[in-house]
XYZ file of C-alpha atoms in Angstrom:
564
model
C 38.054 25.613 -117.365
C 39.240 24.001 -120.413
C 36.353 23.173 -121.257
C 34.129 25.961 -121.022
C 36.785 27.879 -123.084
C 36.070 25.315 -125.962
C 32.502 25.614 -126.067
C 32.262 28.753 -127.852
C 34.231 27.126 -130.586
C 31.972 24.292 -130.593
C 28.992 26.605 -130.695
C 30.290 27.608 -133.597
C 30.596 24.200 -135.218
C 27.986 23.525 -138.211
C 27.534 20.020 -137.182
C 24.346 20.560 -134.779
C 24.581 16.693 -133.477
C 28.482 17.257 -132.361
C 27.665 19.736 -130.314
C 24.289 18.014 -128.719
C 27.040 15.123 -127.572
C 29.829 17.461 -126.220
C 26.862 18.542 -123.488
C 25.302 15.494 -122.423
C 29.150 14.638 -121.633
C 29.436 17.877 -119.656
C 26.235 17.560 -117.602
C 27.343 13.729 -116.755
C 30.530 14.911 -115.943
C 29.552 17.276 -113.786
C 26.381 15.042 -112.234
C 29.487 12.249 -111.297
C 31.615 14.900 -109.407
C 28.535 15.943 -107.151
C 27.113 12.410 -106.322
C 30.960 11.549 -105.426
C 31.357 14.553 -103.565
C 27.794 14.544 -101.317
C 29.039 10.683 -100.419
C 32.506 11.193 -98.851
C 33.675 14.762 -98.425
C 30.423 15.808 -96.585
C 30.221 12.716 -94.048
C 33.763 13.243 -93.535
C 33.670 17.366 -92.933
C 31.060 16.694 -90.533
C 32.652 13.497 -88.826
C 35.414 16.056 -88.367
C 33.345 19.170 -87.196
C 31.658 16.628 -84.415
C 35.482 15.238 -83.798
C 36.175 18.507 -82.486
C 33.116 19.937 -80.847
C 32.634 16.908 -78.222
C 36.464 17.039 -77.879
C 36.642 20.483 -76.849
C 33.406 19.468 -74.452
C 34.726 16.968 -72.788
C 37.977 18.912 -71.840
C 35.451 21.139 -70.546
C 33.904 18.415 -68.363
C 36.984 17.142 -67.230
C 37.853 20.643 -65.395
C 34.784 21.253 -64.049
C 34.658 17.589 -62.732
C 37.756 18.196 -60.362
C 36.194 21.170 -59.562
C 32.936 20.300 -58.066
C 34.200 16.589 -57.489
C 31.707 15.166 -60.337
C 32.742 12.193 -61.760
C 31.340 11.915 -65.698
C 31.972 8.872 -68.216
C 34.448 10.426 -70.922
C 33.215 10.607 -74.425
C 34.707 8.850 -77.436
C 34.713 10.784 -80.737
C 33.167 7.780 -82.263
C 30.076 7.182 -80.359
C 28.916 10.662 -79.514
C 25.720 11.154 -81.203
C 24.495 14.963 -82.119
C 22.458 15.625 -78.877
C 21.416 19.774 -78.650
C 19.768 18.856 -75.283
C 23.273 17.618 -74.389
C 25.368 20.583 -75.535
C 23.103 23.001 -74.339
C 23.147 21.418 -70.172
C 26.853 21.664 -70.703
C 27.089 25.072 -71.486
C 24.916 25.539 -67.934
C 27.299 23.211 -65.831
C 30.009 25.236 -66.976
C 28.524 28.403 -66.104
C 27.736 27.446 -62.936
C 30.833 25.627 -62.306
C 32.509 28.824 -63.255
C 30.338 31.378 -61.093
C 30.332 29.160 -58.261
C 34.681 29.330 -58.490
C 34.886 32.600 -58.589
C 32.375 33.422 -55.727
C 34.457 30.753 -53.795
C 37.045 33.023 -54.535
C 35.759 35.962 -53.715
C 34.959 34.207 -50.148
C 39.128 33.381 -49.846
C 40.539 36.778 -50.789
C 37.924 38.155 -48.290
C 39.651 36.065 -45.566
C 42.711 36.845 -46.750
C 41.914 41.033 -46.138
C 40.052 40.515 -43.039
C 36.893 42.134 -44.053
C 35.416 44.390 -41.604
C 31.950 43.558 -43.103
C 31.440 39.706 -42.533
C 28.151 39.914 -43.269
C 29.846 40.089 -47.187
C 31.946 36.740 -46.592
C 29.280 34.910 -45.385
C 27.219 35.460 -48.704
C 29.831 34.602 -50.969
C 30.644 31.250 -49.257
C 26.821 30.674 -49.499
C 26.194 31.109 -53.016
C 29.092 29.371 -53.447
C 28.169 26.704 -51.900
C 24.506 27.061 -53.397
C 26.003 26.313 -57.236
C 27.852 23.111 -55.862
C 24.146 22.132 -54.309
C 22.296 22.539 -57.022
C 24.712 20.957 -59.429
C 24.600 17.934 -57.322
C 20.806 17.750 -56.820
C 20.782 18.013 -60.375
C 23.552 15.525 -61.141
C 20.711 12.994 -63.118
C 20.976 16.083 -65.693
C 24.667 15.398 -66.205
C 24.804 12.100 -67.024
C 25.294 10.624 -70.184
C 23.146 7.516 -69.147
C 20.148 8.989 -68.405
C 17.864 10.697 -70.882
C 17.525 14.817 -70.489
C 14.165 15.740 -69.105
C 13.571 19.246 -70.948
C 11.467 20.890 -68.019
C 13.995 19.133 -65.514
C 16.338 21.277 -68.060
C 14.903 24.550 -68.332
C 14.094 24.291 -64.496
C 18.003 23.669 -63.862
C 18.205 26.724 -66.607
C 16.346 28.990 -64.382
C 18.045 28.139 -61.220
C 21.266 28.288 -62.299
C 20.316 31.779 -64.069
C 18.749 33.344 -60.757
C 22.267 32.105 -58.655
C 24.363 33.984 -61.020
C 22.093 36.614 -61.380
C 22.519 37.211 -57.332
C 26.260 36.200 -57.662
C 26.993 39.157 -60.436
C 24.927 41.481 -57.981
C 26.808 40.467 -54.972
C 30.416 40.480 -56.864
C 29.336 44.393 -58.606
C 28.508 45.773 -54.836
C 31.358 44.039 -53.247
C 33.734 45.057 -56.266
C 34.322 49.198 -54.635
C 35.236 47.674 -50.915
C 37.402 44.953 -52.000
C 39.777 47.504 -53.919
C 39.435 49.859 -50.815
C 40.542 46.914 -48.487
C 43.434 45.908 -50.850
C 44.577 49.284 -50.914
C 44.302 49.183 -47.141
C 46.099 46.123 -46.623
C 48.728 47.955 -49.345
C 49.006 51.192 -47.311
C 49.339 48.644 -44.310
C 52.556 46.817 -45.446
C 53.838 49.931 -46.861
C 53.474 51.603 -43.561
C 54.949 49.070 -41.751
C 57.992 48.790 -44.066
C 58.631 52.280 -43.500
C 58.026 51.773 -39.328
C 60.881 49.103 -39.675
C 63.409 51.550 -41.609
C 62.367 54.361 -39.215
C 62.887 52.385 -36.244
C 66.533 51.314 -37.595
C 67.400 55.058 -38.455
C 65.779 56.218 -35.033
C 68.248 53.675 -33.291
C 71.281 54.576 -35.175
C 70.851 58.000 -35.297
C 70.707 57.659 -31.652
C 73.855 55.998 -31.299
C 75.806 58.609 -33.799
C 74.126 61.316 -31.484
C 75.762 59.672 -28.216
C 79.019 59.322 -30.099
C 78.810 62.246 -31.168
C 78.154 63.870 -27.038
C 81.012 61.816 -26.205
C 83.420 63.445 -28.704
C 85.599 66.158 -27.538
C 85.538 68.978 -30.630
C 88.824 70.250 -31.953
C 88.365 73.712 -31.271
C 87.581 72.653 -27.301
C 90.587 70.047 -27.392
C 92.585 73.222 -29.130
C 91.690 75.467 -25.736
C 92.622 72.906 -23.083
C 95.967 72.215 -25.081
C 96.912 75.986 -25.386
C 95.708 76.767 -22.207
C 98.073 73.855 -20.810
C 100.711 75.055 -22.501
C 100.580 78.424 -21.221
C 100.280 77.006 -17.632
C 103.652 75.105 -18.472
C 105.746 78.202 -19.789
C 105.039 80.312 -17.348
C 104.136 78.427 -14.193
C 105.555 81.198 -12.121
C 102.061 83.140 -13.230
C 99.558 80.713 -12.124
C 100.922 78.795 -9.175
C 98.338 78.904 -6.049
C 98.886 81.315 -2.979
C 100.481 79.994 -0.226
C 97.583 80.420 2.029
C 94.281 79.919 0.906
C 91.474 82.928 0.973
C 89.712 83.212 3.711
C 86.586 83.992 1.390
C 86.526 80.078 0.288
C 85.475 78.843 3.727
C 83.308 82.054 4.968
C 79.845 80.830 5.107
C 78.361 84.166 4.768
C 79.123 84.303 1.119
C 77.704 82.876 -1.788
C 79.151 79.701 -1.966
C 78.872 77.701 -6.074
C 79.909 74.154 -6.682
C 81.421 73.237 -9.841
C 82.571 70.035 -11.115
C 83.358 70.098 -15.134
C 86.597 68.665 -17.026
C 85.194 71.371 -20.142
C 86.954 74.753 -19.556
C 85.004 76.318 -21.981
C 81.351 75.151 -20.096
C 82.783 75.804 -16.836
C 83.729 79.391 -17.761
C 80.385 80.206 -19.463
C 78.501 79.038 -16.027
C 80.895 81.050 -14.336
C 80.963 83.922 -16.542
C 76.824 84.027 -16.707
C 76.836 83.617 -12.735
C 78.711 87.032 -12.188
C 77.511 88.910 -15.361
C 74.076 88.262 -13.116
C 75.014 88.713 -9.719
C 74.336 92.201 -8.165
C 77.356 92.163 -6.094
C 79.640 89.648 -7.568
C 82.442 90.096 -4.360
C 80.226 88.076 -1.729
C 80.215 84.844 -4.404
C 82.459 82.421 -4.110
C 83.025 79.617 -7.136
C 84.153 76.246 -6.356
C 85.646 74.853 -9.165
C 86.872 71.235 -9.576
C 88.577 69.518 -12.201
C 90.458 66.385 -12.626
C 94.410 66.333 -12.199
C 94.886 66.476 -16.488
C 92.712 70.001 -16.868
C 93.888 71.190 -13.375
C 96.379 73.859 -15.345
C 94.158 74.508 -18.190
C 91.130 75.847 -16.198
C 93.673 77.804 -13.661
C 95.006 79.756 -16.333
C 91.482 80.295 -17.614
C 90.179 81.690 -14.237
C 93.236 83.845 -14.007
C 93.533 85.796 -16.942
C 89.964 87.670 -16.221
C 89.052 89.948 -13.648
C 85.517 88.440 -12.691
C 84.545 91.989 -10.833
C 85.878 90.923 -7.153
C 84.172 87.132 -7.371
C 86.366 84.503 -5.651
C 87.485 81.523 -7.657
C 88.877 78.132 -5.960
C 90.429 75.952 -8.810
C 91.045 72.129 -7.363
C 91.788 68.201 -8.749
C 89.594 65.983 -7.136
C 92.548 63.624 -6.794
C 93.464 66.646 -3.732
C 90.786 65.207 -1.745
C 92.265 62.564 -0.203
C 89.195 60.912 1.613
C 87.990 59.990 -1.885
C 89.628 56.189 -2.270
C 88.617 53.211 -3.539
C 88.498 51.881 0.081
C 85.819 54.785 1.451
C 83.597 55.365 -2.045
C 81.851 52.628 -3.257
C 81.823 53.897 -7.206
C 86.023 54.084 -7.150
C 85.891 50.271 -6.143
C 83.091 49.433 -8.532
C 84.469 51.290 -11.798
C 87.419 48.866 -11.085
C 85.345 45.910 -12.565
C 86.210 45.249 -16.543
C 82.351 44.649 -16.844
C 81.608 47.989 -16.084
C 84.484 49.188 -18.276
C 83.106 47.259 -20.798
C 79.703 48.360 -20.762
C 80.401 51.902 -20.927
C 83.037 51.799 -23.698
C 81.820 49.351 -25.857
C 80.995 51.324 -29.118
C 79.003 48.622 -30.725
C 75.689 49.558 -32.305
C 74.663 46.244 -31.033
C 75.142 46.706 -27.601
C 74.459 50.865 -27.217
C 70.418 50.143 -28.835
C 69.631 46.984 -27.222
C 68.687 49.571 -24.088
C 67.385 52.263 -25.848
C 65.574 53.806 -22.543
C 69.012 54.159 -20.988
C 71.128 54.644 -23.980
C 71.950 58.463 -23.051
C 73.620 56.793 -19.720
C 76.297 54.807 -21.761
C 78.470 57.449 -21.435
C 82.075 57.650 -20.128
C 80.861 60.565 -17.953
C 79.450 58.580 -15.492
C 82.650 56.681 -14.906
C 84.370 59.896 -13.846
C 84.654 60.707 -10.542
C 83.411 64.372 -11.099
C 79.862 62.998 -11.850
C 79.836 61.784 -8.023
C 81.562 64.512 -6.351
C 77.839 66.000 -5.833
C 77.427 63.275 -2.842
C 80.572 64.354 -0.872
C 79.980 68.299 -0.559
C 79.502 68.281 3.077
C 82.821 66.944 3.786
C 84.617 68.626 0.517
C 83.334 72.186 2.321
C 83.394 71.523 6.097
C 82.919 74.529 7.289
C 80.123 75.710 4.678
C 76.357 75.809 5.799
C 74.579 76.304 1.970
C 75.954 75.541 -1.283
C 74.443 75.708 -4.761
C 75.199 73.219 -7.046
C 75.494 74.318 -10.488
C 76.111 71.167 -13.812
C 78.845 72.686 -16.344
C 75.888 72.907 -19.122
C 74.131 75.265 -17.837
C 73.633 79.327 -18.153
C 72.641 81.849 -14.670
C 70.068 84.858 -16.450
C 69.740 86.231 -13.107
C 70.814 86.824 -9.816
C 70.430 83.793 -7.926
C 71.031 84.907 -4.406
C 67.266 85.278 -3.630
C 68.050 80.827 -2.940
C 69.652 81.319 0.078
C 66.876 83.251 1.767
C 64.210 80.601 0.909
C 63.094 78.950 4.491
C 64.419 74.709 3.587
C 61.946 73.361 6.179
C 64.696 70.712 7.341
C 64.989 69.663 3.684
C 68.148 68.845 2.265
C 67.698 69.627 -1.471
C 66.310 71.936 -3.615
C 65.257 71.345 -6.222
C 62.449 71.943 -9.524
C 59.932 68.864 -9.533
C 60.293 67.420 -12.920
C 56.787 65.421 -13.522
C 53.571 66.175 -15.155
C 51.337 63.348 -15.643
C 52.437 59.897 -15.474
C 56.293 61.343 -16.388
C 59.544 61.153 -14.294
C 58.184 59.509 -11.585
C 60.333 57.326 -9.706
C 58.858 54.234 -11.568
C 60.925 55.489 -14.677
C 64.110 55.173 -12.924
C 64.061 52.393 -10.417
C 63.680 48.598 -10.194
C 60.386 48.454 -8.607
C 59.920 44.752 -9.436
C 62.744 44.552 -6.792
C 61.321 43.569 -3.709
C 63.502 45.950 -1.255
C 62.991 48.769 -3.861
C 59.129 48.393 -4.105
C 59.552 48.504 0.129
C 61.018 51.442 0.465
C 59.689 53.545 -2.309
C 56.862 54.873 -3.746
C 56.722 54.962 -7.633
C 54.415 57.085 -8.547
C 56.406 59.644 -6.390
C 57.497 62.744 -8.443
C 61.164 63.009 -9.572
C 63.170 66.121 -9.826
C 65.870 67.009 -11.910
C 69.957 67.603 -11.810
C 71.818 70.351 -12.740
C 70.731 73.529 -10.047
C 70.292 72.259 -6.481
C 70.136 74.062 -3.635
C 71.737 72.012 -0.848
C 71.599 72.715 3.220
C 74.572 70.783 4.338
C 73.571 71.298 7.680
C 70.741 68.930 6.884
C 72.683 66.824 5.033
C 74.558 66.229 7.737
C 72.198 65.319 10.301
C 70.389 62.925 7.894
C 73.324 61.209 7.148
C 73.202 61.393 3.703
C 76.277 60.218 2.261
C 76.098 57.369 4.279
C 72.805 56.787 2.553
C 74.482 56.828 -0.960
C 76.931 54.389 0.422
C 74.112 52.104 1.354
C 72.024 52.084 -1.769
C 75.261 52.431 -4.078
C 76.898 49.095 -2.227
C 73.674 47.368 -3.238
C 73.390 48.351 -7.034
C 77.198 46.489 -7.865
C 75.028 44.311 -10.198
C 72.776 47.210 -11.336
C 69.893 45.048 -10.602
C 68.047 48.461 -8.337
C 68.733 50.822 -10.938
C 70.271 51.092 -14.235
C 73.041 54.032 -15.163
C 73.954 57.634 -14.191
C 73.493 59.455 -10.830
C 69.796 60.431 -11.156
C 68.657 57.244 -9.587
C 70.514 56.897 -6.529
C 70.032 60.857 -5.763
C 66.205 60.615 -5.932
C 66.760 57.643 -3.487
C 69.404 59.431 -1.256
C 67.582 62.625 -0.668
C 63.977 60.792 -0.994
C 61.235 62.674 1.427
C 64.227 64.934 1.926
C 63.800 67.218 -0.967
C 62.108 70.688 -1.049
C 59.760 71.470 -4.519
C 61.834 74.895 -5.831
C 59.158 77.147 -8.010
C 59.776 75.792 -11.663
C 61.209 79.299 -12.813
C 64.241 78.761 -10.576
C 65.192 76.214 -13.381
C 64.201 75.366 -16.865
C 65.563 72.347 -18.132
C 65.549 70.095 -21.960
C 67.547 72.658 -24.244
C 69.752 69.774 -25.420
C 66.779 67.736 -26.258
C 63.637 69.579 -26.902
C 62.945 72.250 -29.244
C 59.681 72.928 -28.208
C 60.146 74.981 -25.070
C 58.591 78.283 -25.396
C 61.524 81.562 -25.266
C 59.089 83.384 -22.669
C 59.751 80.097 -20.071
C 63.315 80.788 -20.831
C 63.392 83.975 -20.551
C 61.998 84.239 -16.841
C 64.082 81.376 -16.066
C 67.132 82.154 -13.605
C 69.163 78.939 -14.912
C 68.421 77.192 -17.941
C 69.755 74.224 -18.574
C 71.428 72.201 -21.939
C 70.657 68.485 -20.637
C 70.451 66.030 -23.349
C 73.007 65.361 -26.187
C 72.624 68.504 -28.347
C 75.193 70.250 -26.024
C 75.755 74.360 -27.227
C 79.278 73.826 -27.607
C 78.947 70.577 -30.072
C 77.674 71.001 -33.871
C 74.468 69.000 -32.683
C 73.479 71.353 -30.386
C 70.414 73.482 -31.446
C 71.111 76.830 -33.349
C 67.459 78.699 -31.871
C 69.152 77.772 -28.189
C 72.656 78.325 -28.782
C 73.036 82.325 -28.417
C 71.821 81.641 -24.788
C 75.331 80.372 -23.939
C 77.574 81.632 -26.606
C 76.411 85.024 -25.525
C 78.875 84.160 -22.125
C 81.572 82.778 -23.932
C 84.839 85.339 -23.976
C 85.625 85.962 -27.624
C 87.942 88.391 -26.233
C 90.048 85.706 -24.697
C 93.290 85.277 -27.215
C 93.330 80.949 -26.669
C 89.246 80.985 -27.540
C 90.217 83.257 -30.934
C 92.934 80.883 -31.714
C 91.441 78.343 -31.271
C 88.641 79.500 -34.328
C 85.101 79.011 -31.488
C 82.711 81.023 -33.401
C 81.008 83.727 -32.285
């Protein structure tokens, strides 16, 4: 720069020959600076270029060789030699190398989902297996050794064009099912995840909902306290007669059995059976409590006029027959096992049966849950009795029962199976041998809750002693599980009359389903299940059935805050 800023002034200058020498020293100048330049920065920029390239390239064979399993000499910086022919069957390798990866891929993801379409995973592993082929049959192309054959090239060229060609088709048709099967496989897990929650909140809502039928409300634990309290003040009111009625043991009457320790639910059965009856004077309740509600439900039978309907409040403990010694359940609840099993409240052990969860109930260690087995010899003198569970409501009069011709039957009852359900197969052992003997399980099951019994029958077919029998043999629960179901379809088995179904409509604890016109042309409906009508479970479309029998004019029920 310094010295084109001069030149001007030299320009300028009158001596001509100065000026002449000032540019044949420029031009030389400049002349040096190029010669020096063209010998050592050039080679060396393009020494450096080459440095790089073949560098870069031989990082690039060194991947692909552990891919494919190629072995290649590596390159030195120093001896590579420009080679286009070179470069340019690199560039191929690669591509192929790379195509033939991700169709192998392809091929393992499809495994992975499980592809409906094999056809797909098949073609994959083939072209897959095609690039490593043709890679190896041209492997004389890839060595540094050899010289490159340029129609062996362009040959190599074309193949390895047409296999990616039919690769990048393959891959663009596959590309719409392979995101449908992932989001599959996604919906999959997801929906199995939420099976796994809903099968944990299925099994502990069931065990809150059979805590929650064992609890005793406070408003029901309010009645049976005031109720006991009145009994104690004024005992004078509500002792028993001296001499029984002779209505309790006249077998013309309409004889009711009744075994509850709930006031409340024995009341509403017996308040729904006289609303209903036509003449309520020729019906006769038997009702029968335990020794701590004895007061409770005498003073609840006593301050009502039931229209002329005869009411026999009795403890079980007041039959003396039933010991330890005679019934075979006494001696058996004895065992801490048993105990154990029933009153247990471990979410552990109440869902490790969840078929027979509803039967780990206290309930069936009470005595008035097998009271149904001894009515011929609690009522001695009674021909026909109708057995009547504490959870359930009479719509109509019920008498028509003891016209119906039992054929020598014992029970009455409504057949409980449609299909494949409630046949004795759901409630027995049948992989025990003297079970599968005696029984037959596809043999149609009936339910609890409104029998009609002949004890006449029952009587000649001996079937308490029956009970006994079977009972004796179940200590270890090995023929059956829980509850009384089981061993009364075996104690009255070929013994039990089919009852038309609208005699008695059962599942308003448990099903929501039932249609109101079955209900309403049923003469008993019943509140089996959990979802009883006196608990806060219990179902709000069935509950008006029974509260519609509870007596809100009673003064304990209204202090006791039962709403209407």
């Amino acid at each position: 720069m310094a010295i084109w800023a001069q030149t001007p002034h030299r320009l300028s200058n009158p001596n001509p020959n100065l000026s002449l020498r000032s540019s044949l020293l420029l031009a030389v100048a400049v002349s040096i600076c190029l010669v020096w330049g063209t010998l050592f920065l050039v080679p060396f920029h393009s020494a450096r270029n080459a440095a790089s390239t073949f560098s870069f390239s031989s990082a690039n064979i060194s991947t692909d060789r552990f891919f494919l399993n190629l072995r290649f000499p590596h390159r030195r910086v120093l001896a590579v030699k420009t080679d286009p022919l070179r470069v340019r069957i690199d560039q191929i390798r690669k591509q192929a190398a790379d195509h033939a990866g991700l169709a192998s891929a392809y091929a393992s993801y499809a495994r992975k989902l499980k592809l409906e379409n094999s056809k797909q995973l098949r073609l994959f592993a083939e072209i897959s297996r095609n690039f490593s082929l043709l890679i190896s049959d041209h492997r004389h192309l890839l060595e540094d050794v050899s010289p490159i054959d340029e129609p062996s090239l362009r040959r190599f060229e074309r193949d390895v064009k047409d296999r990616i060609r039919a690769a990048r088709t393959l891959i663009t048709d596959a590309k719409e099912s392979f995101d449908n099967q992932l989001k599959i496989q996604k919906l999959k897990d997801t929906i199995f995840a939420v099976n796994e929650q809903l099968t944990k909140a299925k099994k502990q809502g069931a065990f809150s909902s059979l805590i929650a039928a064992k609890s005793i409300p406070k408003s029901l634990h309010c009645l049976a306290m005031r109720l006991m309290e009145e009994r104690i003040s004024h005992s004078d009111r509500y002792g028993d007669p001296e001499s029984p009625p002779p209505a309790l043991e006249n077998p013309r009457l309409y004889h009711y059995a009744i075994f509850s320790d709930n006031v409340l639910a024995a009341s509403v059965v017996l308040n729904s059976a006289v609303k209903n009856a036509k003449d309520p004077s020729k019906h006769v309740f038997h009702v029968v409590t335990d020794r701590m509600n004895l007061g409770a439900m005498q003073v609840m039978f006593k301050l009502k006029d039931y229209a002329g309907a005869h009411i026999e409040v009795r403890a079980f403990e007041d039959y003396k027959f039933l010991n330890s010694s005679y019934v075979p359940v006494l001696r058996q609840l004895e065992s801490a096992n048993l105990q154990r099993f029933y009153f247990e409240n471990k979410l552990e052990n109440a869902t490790k049966d969840t078929t027979n969860m509803k039967f780990r109930n206290p309930k069936y260690l009470s005595m008035l849950n097998h009271l149904r087995f001894y009515l011929p010899e609690m009522y001695p003198k009674l021909h026909r009795i109708l057995f009547l569970d504490d959870d359930v409501v009479v719509q109509k009069d019920v008498t028509a029962l003891w016209k119906i011709d039992m054929d020598g039957k014992v029970n009455g009852a409504v057949e409980t199976c449609f299909g494949s359900f409630h046949r004795y197969a759901q409630y027995m052992n049948f992989s025990h041998p003297l079970i599968k003997q005696k029984f037959d399980p596809k043999a149609c099951g009936w339910a609890y809750g409104m029998n009609f019994f002949d004890l006449d029958a029952w009587r000649k077919e001996k079937c308490t002693e029956q009970y006994h029998y079977w009972q004796n043999l179940n200590e270890n629960r090995t023929l059956w599980k829980l509850g009384t179901l089981p061993p009364g379809l075996i104690t009255f088995y070929s013994t039990t009359k089919p009852l038309d179904k609208s005699w008695h409509v059962l599942g308003l604890g448990y099903n929501p389903s039932i249609s109101m016109d079955e209900i309403q042309n049923a003469a008993v409906v019943h509140f089996n299940g959990n979802m009883k009508p006196w608990l806060d479970i219990g179902m709000n479309q069935f509950r008006p059935l029974w509260t519609k029998y509870v007596d809100y004019d009673n003064e304990f029920i209204r202090l006791c805050n039962f709403g209407a």
